[in-house]
């Protein structure tokens, strides 16, 4: 049973930083892609960033490029999202997700963690 548990959300002022963590368990994730998504009130969930667990290839949404960094720690089975230069429009619930490399959709999701950026 795959489990993804996010942590690290909170309230921060514009221009500040937060680091989100996603602890993954239940299987070996070497053949997985891990992603971060977010959903603001009244909006659809949107892609933020992803990383291929085995080789560390990363992708970012244009809205966060240069400000957010996704990384993983193999020893801790944890994926991180370092968020710098935060803006009020980054306010959302952030979700960690996982999918097998050959899958076309993310099958596993965490419960989400709230990030609020005040102006």
mmCIF file with all atom_site columns, N, CA and C in Angstrom, residues 3-10 18-25 34-37 53 69-73 76-83 94-97 109-115:
data_model
loop_
_atom_site.group_PDB
_atom_site.id
_atom_site.type_symbol
_atom_site.label_atom_id
_atom_site.label_alt_id
_atom_site.label_comp_id
_atom_site.label_asym_id
_atom_site.label_entity_id
_atom_site.label_seq_id
_atom_site.pdbx_PDB_ins_code
_atom_site.Cartn_x
_atom_site.Cartn_y
_atom_site.Cartn_z
_atom_site.occupancy
_atom_site.B_iso_or_equiv
_atom_site.pdbx_formal_charge
_atom_site.auth_seq_id
_atom_site.auth_comp_id
_atom_site.auth_asym_id
_atom_site.auth_atom_id
_atom_site.pdbx_PDB_model_num
ATOM 1   N N  . UNK A 1 3   ? 1.875  4.935  0.530   1.00 0.00 ? 3   UNK A N  1
ATOM 2   C CA . UNK A 1 3   ? 1.458  6.063  1.375   1.00 0.00 ? 3   UNK A CA 1
ATOM 3   C C  . UNK A 1 3   ? 2.345  7.254  1.107   1.00 0.00 ? 3   UNK A C  1
ATOM 4   N N  . UNK A 1 4   ? 1.731  8.400  0.956   1.00 0.00 ? 4   UNK A N  1
ATOM 5   C CA . UNK A 1 4   ? 2.446  9.651  0.757   1.00 0.00 ? 4   UNK A CA 1
ATOM 6   C C  . UNK A 1 4   ? 1.973  10.619 1.826   1.00 0.00 ? 4   UNK A C  1
ATOM 7   N N  . UNK A 1 5   ? 2.901  11.125 2.612   1.00 0.00 ? 5   UNK A N  1
ATOM 8   C CA . UNK A 1 5   ? 2.542  12.010 3.713   1.00 0.00 ? 5   UNK A CA 1
ATOM 9   C C  . UNK A 1 5   ? 3.305  13.319 3.569   1.00 0.00 ? 5   UNK A C  1
ATOM 10  N N  . UNK A 1 6   ? 2.557  14.398 3.339   1.00 0.00 ? 6   UNK A N  1
ATOM 11  C CA . UNK A 1 6   ? 3.178  15.714 3.177   1.00 0.00 ? 6   UNK A CA 1
ATOM 12  C C  . UNK A 1 6   ? 3.305  16.417 4.523   1.00 0.00 ? 6   UNK A C  1
ATOM 13  N N  . UNK A 1 7   ? 4.273  17.297 4.588   1.00 0.00 ? 7   UNK A N  1
ATOM 14  C CA . UNK A 1 7   ? 4.454  18.156 5.760   1.00 0.00 ? 7   UNK A CA 1
ATOM 15  C C  . UNK A 1 7   ? 5.210  19.407 5.324   1.00 0.00 ? 7   UNK A C  1
ATOM 16  N N  . UNK A 1 8   ? 5.217  20.400 6.192   1.00 0.00 ? 8   UNK A N  1
ATOM 17  C CA . UNK A 1 8   ? 6.008  21.589 5.932   1.00 0.00 ? 8   UNK A CA 1
ATOM 18  C C  . UNK A 1 8   ? 5.233  22.814 5.504   1.00 0.00 ? 8   UNK A C  1
ATOM 19  N N  . UNK A 1 9   ? 3.933  22.676 5.326   1.00 0.00 ? 9   UNK A N  1
ATOM 20  C CA . UNK A 1 9   ? 3.147  23.843 4.950   1.00 0.00 ? 9   UNK A CA 1
ATOM 21  C C  . UNK A 1 9   ? 3.026  24.826 6.099   1.00 0.00 ? 9   UNK A C  1
ATOM 22  N N  . UNK A 1 10  ? 2.466  25.998 5.791   1.00 0.00 ? 10  UNK A N  1
ATOM 23  C CA . UNK A 1 10  ? 2.284  27.001 6.829   1.00 0.00 ? 10  UNK A CA 1
ATOM 24  C C  . UNK A 1 10  ? 1.995  28.366 6.246   1.00 0.00 ? 10  UNK A C  1
ATOM 25  N N  . UNK A 1 18  ? 9.524  28.319 2.051   1.00 0.00 ? 18  UNK A N  1
ATOM 26  C CA . UNK A 1 18  ? 9.054  27.141 2.765   1.00 0.00 ? 18  UNK A CA 1
ATOM 27  C C  . UNK A 1 18  ? 9.623  25.915 2.072   1.00 0.00 ? 18  UNK A C  1
ATOM 28  N N  . UNK A 1 19  ? 9.801  24.837 2.825   1.00 0.00 ? 19  UNK A N  1
ATOM 29  C CA . UNK A 1 19  ? 10.180 23.566 2.223   1.00 0.00 ? 19  UNK A CA 1
ATOM 30  C C  . UNK A 1 19  ? 9.141  22.525 2.589   1.00 0.00 ? 19  UNK A C  1
ATOM 31  N N  . UNK A 1 20  ? 8.530  21.967 1.571   1.00 0.00 ? 20  UNK A N  1
ATOM 32  C CA . UNK A 1 20  ? 7.573  20.884 1.765   1.00 0.00 ? 20  UNK A CA 1
ATOM 33  C C  . UNK A 1 20  ? 8.294  19.544 1.655   1.00 0.00 ? 20  UNK A C  1
ATOM 34  N N  . UNK A 1 21  ? 7.823  18.598 2.438   1.00 0.00 ? 21  UNK A N  1
ATOM 35  C CA . UNK A 1 21  ? 8.365  17.243 2.396   1.00 0.00 ? 21  UNK A CA 1
ATOM 36  C C  . UNK A 1 21  ? 7.251  16.261 2.075   1.00 0.00 ? 21  UNK A C  1
ATOM 37  N N  . UNK A 1 22  ? 7.610  15.190 1.400   1.00 0.00 ? 22  UNK A N  1
ATOM 38  C CA . UNK A 1 22  ? 6.670  14.113 1.095   1.00 0.00 ? 22  UNK A CA 1
ATOM 39  C C  . UNK A 1 22  ? 7.362  12.797 1.423   1.00 0.00 ? 22  UNK A C  1
ATOM 40  N N  . UNK A 1 23  ? 6.946  12.180 2.513   1.00 0.00 ? 23  UNK A N  1
ATOM 41  C CA . UNK A 1 23  ? 7.503  10.889 2.903   1.00 0.00 ? 23  UNK A CA 1
ATOM 42  C C  . UNK A 1 23  ? 6.732  9.780  2.201   1.00 0.00 ? 23  UNK A C  1
ATOM 43  N N  . UNK A 1 24  ? 7.450  8.986  1.422   1.00 0.00 ? 24  UNK A N  1
ATOM 44  C CA . UNK A 1 24  ? 6.822  7.930  0.629   1.00 0.00 ? 24  UNK A CA 1
ATOM 45  C C  . UNK A 1 24  ? 7.139  6.555  1.216   1.00 0.00 ? 24  UNK A C  1
ATOM 46  N N  . UNK A 1 25  ? 6.153  5.701  1.244   1.00 0.00 ? 25  UNK A N  1
ATOM 47  C CA . UNK A 1 25  ? 6.362  4.346  1.771   1.00 0.00 ? 25  UNK A CA 1
ATOM 48  C C  . UNK A 1 25  ? 5.445  3.363  1.061   1.00 0.00 ? 25  UNK A C  1
ATOM 49  N N  . UNK A 1 34  ? 7.653  11.264 -9.184  1.00 0.00 ? 34  UNK A N  1
ATOM 50  C CA . UNK A 1 34  ? 7.000  11.939 -8.064  1.00 0.00 ? 34  UNK A CA 1
ATOM 51  C C  . UNK A 1 34  ? 6.661  13.366 -8.468  1.00 0.00 ? 34  UNK A C  1
ATOM 52  N N  . UNK A 1 35  ? 5.478  13.791 -8.106  1.00 0.00 ? 35  UNK A N  1
ATOM 53  C CA . UNK A 1 35  ? 5.046  15.119 -8.498  1.00 0.00 ? 35  UNK A CA 1
ATOM 54  C C  . UNK A 1 35  ? 4.488  15.920 -7.345  1.00 0.00 ? 35  UNK A C  1
ATOM 55  N N  . UNK A 1 36  ? 4.521  17.221 -7.520  1.00 0.00 ? 36  UNK A N  1
ATOM 56  C CA . UNK A 1 36  ? 3.824  18.141 -6.610  1.00 0.00 ? 36  UNK A CA 1
ATOM 57  C C  . UNK A 1 36  ? 2.765  18.873 -7.437  1.00 0.00 ? 36  UNK A C  1
ATOM 58  N N  . UNK A 1 37  ? 1.584  18.942 -6.861  1.00 0.00 ? 37  UNK A N  1
ATOM 59  C CA . UNK A 1 37  ? 0.473  19.657 -7.463  1.00 0.00 ? 37  UNK A CA 1
ATOM 60  C C  . UNK A 1 37  ? -0.074 20.630 -6.422  1.00 0.00 ? 37  UNK A C  1
ATOM 61  N N  . UNK A 1 53  ? 12.388 9.525  -10.070 1.00 0.00 ? 53  UNK A N  1
ATOM 62  C CA . UNK A 1 53  ? 13.118 9.096  -8.888  1.00 0.00 ? 53  UNK A CA 1
ATOM 63  C C  . UNK A 1 53  ? 14.502 8.536  -9.224  1.00 0.00 ? 53  UNK A C  1
ATOM 64  N N  . UNK A 1 69  ? 12.260 24.373 -6.273  1.00 0.00 ? 69  UNK A N  1
ATOM 65  C CA . UNK A 1 69  ? 13.173 23.292 -6.614  1.00 0.00 ? 69  UNK A CA 1
ATOM 66  C C  . UNK A 1 69  ? 12.654 21.996 -6.018  1.00 0.00 ? 69  UNK A C  1
ATOM 67  N N  . UNK A 1 70  ? 12.506 20.980 -6.866  1.00 0.00 ? 70  UNK A N  1
ATOM 68  C CA . UNK A 1 70  ? 12.100 19.659 -6.407  1.00 0.00 ? 70  UNK A CA 1
ATOM 69  C C  . UNK A 1 70  ? 13.341 18.784 -6.313  1.00 0.00 ? 70  UNK A C  1
ATOM 70  N N  . UNK A 1 71  ? 13.385 17.971 -5.264  1.00 0.00 ? 71  UNK A N  1
ATOM 71  C CA . UNK A 1 71  ? 14.530 17.078 -5.077  1.00 0.00 ? 71  UNK A CA 1
ATOM 72  C C  . UNK A 1 71  ? 14.065 15.842 -4.326  1.00 0.00 ? 71  UNK A C  1
ATOM 73  N N  . UNK A 1 72  ? 14.933 14.824 -4.267  1.00 0.00 ? 72  UNK A N  1
ATOM 74  C CA . UNK A 1 72  ? 14.579 13.631 -3.505  1.00 0.00 ? 72  UNK A CA 1
ATOM 75  C C  . UNK A 1 72  ? 15.786 13.132 -2.750  1.00 0.00 ? 72  UNK A C  1
ATOM 76  N N  . UNK A 1 73  ? 15.486 12.457 -1.637  1.00 0.00 ? 73  UNK A N  1
ATOM 77  C CA . UNK A 1 73  ? 16.512 11.828 -0.806  1.00 0.00 ? 73  UNK A CA 1
ATOM 78  C C  . UNK A 1 73  ? 16.231 10.335 -0.812  1.00 0.00 ? 73  UNK A C  1
ATOM 79  N N  . UNK A 1 76  ? 16.067 8.478  2.578   1.00 0.00 ? 76  UNK A N  1
ATOM 80  C CA . UNK A 1 76  ? 14.906 8.769  3.426   1.00 0.00 ? 76  UNK A CA 1
ATOM 81  C C  . UNK A 1 76  ? 13.585 8.525  2.705   1.00 0.00 ? 76  UNK A C  1
ATOM 82  N N  . UNK A 1 77  ? 13.645 8.135  1.441   1.00 0.00 ? 77  UNK A N  1
ATOM 83  C CA . UNK A 1 77  ? 12.430 7.938  0.651   1.00 0.00 ? 77  UNK A CA 1
ATOM 84  C C  . UNK A 1 77  ? 11.528 9.173  0.721   1.00 0.00 ? 77  UNK A C  1
ATOM 85  N N  . UNK A 1 78  ? 12.125 10.310 0.574   1.00 0.00 ? 78  UNK A N  1
ATOM 86  C CA . UNK A 1 78  ? 11.401 11.563 0.742   1.00 0.00 ? 78  UNK A CA 1
ATOM 87  C C  . UNK A 1 78  ? 11.673 12.487 -0.440  1.00 0.00 ? 78  UNK A C  1
ATOM 88  N N  . UNK A 1 79  ? 10.617 13.164 -0.859  1.00 0.00 ? 79  UNK A N  1
ATOM 89  C CA . UNK A 1 79  ? 10.701 14.156 -1.920  1.00 0.00 ? 79  UNK A CA 1
ATOM 90  C C  . UNK A 1 79  ? 10.451 15.525 -1.303  1.00 0.00 ? 79  UNK A C  1
ATOM 91  N N  . UNK A 1 80  ? 11.191 16.501 -1.767  1.00 0.00 ? 80  UNK A N  1
ATOM 92  C CA . UNK A 1 80  ? 11.088 17.847 -1.219  1.00 0.00 ? 80  UNK A CA 1
ATOM 93  C C  . UNK A 1 80  ? 10.669 18.842 -2.299  1.00 0.00 ? 80  UNK A C  1
ATOM 94  N N  . UNK A 1 81  ? 10.035 19.907 -1.850  1.00 0.00 ? 81  UNK A N  1
ATOM 95  C CA . UNK A 1 81  ? 9.757  21.043 -2.725  1.00 0.00 ? 81  UNK A CA 1
ATOM 96  C C  . UNK A 1 81  ? 10.207 22.299 -1.976  1.00 0.00 ? 81  UNK A C  1
ATOM 97  N N  . UNK A 1 82  ? 11.352 22.820 -2.391  1.00 0.00 ? 82  UNK A N  1
ATOM 98  C CA . UNK A 1 82  ? 11.854 24.058 -1.811  1.00 0.00 ? 82  UNK A CA 1
ATOM 99  C C  . UNK A 1 82  ? 11.218 25.216 -2.557  1.00 0.00 ? 82  UNK A C  1
ATOM 100 N N  . UNK A 1 83  ? 10.530 26.068 -1.821  1.00 0.00 ? 83  UNK A N  1
ATOM 101 C CA . UNK A 1 83  ? 9.800  27.180 -2.438  1.00 0.00 ? 83  UNK A CA 1
ATOM 102 C C  . UNK A 1 83  ? 10.380 28.492 -1.930  1.00 0.00 ? 83  UNK A C  1
ATOM 103 N N  . UNK A 1 94  ? -1.092 22.027 -1.244  1.00 0.00 ? 94  UNK A N  1
ATOM 104 C CA . UNK A 1 94  ? -0.090 21.356 -2.050  1.00 0.00 ? 94  UNK A CA 1
ATOM 105 C C  . UNK A 1 94  ? -0.154 19.859 -1.806  1.00 0.00 ? 94  UNK A C  1
ATOM 106 N N  . UNK A 1 95  ? -0.170 19.108 -2.904  1.00 0.00 ? 95  UNK A N  1
ATOM 107 C CA . UNK A 1 95  ? -0.285 17.657 -2.841  1.00 0.00 ? 95  UNK A CA 1
ATOM 108 C C  . UNK A 1 95  ? 0.933  16.989 -3.450  1.00 0.00 ? 95  UNK A C  1
ATOM 109 N N  . UNK A 1 96  ? 1.366  15.944 -2.804  1.00 0.00 ? 96  UNK A N  1
ATOM 110 C CA . UNK A 1 96  ? 2.387  15.069 -3.347  1.00 0.00 ? 96  UNK A CA 1
ATOM 111 C C  . UNK A 1 96  ? 1.681  13.923 -4.078  1.00 0.00 ? 96  UNK A C  1
ATOM 112 N N  . UNK A 1 97  ? 2.253  13.479 -5.186  1.00 0.00 ? 97  UNK A N  1
ATOM 113 C CA . UNK A 1 97  ? 1.646  12.402 -5.955  1.00 0.00 ? 97  UNK A CA 1
ATOM 114 C C  . UNK A 1 97  ? 2.727  11.518 -6.551  1.00 0.00 ? 97  UNK A C  1
ATOM 115 N N  . UNK A 1 109 ? -1.848 9.679  -4.091  1.00 0.00 ? 109 UNK A N  1
ATOM 116 C CA . UNK A 1 109 ? -1.876 11.069 -3.653  1.00 0.00 ? 109 UNK A CA 1
ATOM 117 C C  . UNK A 1 109 ? -1.775 11.148 -2.138  1.00 0.00 ? 109 UNK A C  1
ATOM 118 N N  . UNK A 1 110 ? -1.126 12.206 -1.678  1.00 0.00 ? 110 UNK A N  1
ATOM 119 C CA . UNK A 1 110 ? -1.114 12.490 -0.251  1.00 0.00 ? 110 UNK A CA 1
ATOM 120 C C  . UNK A 1 110 ? -2.340 13.283 0.146   1.00 0.00 ? 110 UNK A C  1
ATOM 121 N N  . UNK A 1 111 ? -2.396 13.619 1.419   1.00 0.00 ? 111 UNK A N  1
ATOM 122 C CA . UNK A 1 111 ? -3.578 14.302 1.943   1.00 0.00 ? 111 UNK A CA 1
ATOM 123 C C  . UNK A 1 111 ? -3.534 15.812 1.727   1.00 0.00 ? 111 UNK A C  1
ATOM 124 N N  . UNK A 1 112 ? -2.383 16.333 1.394   1.00 0.00 ? 112 UNK A N  1
ATOM 125 C CA . UNK A 1 112 ? -2.231 17.754 1.136   1.00 0.00 ? 112 UNK A CA 1
ATOM 126 C C  . UNK A 1 112 ? -1.753 18.533 2.348   1.00 0.00 ? 112 UNK A C  1
ATOM 127 N N  . UNK A 1 113 ? -1.083 19.637 2.068   1.00 0.00 ? 113 UNK A N  1
ATOM 128 C CA . UNK A 1 113 ? -0.630 20.535 3.127   1.00 0.00 ? 113 UNK A CA 1
ATOM 129 C C  . UNK A 1 113 ? -0.875 21.976 2.664   1.00 0.00 ? 113 UNK A C  1
ATOM 130 N N  . UNK A 1 114 ? -1.401 22.785 3.571   1.00 0.00 ? 114 UNK A N  1
ATOM 131 C CA . UNK A 1 114 ? -1.794 24.150 3.218   1.00 0.00 ? 114 UNK A CA 1
ATOM 132 C C  . UNK A 1 114 ? -0.586 25.080 3.225   1.00 0.00 ? 114 UNK A C  1
ATOM 133 N N  . UNK A 1 115 ? -0.467 25.855 2.171   1.00 0.00 ? 115 UNK A N  1
ATOM 134 C CA . UNK A 1 115 ? 0.535  26.924 2.096   1.00 0.00 ? 115 UNK A CA 1
ATOM 135 C C  . UNK A 1 115 ? -0.211 28.237 1.896   1.00 0.00 ? 115 UNK A C  1
#
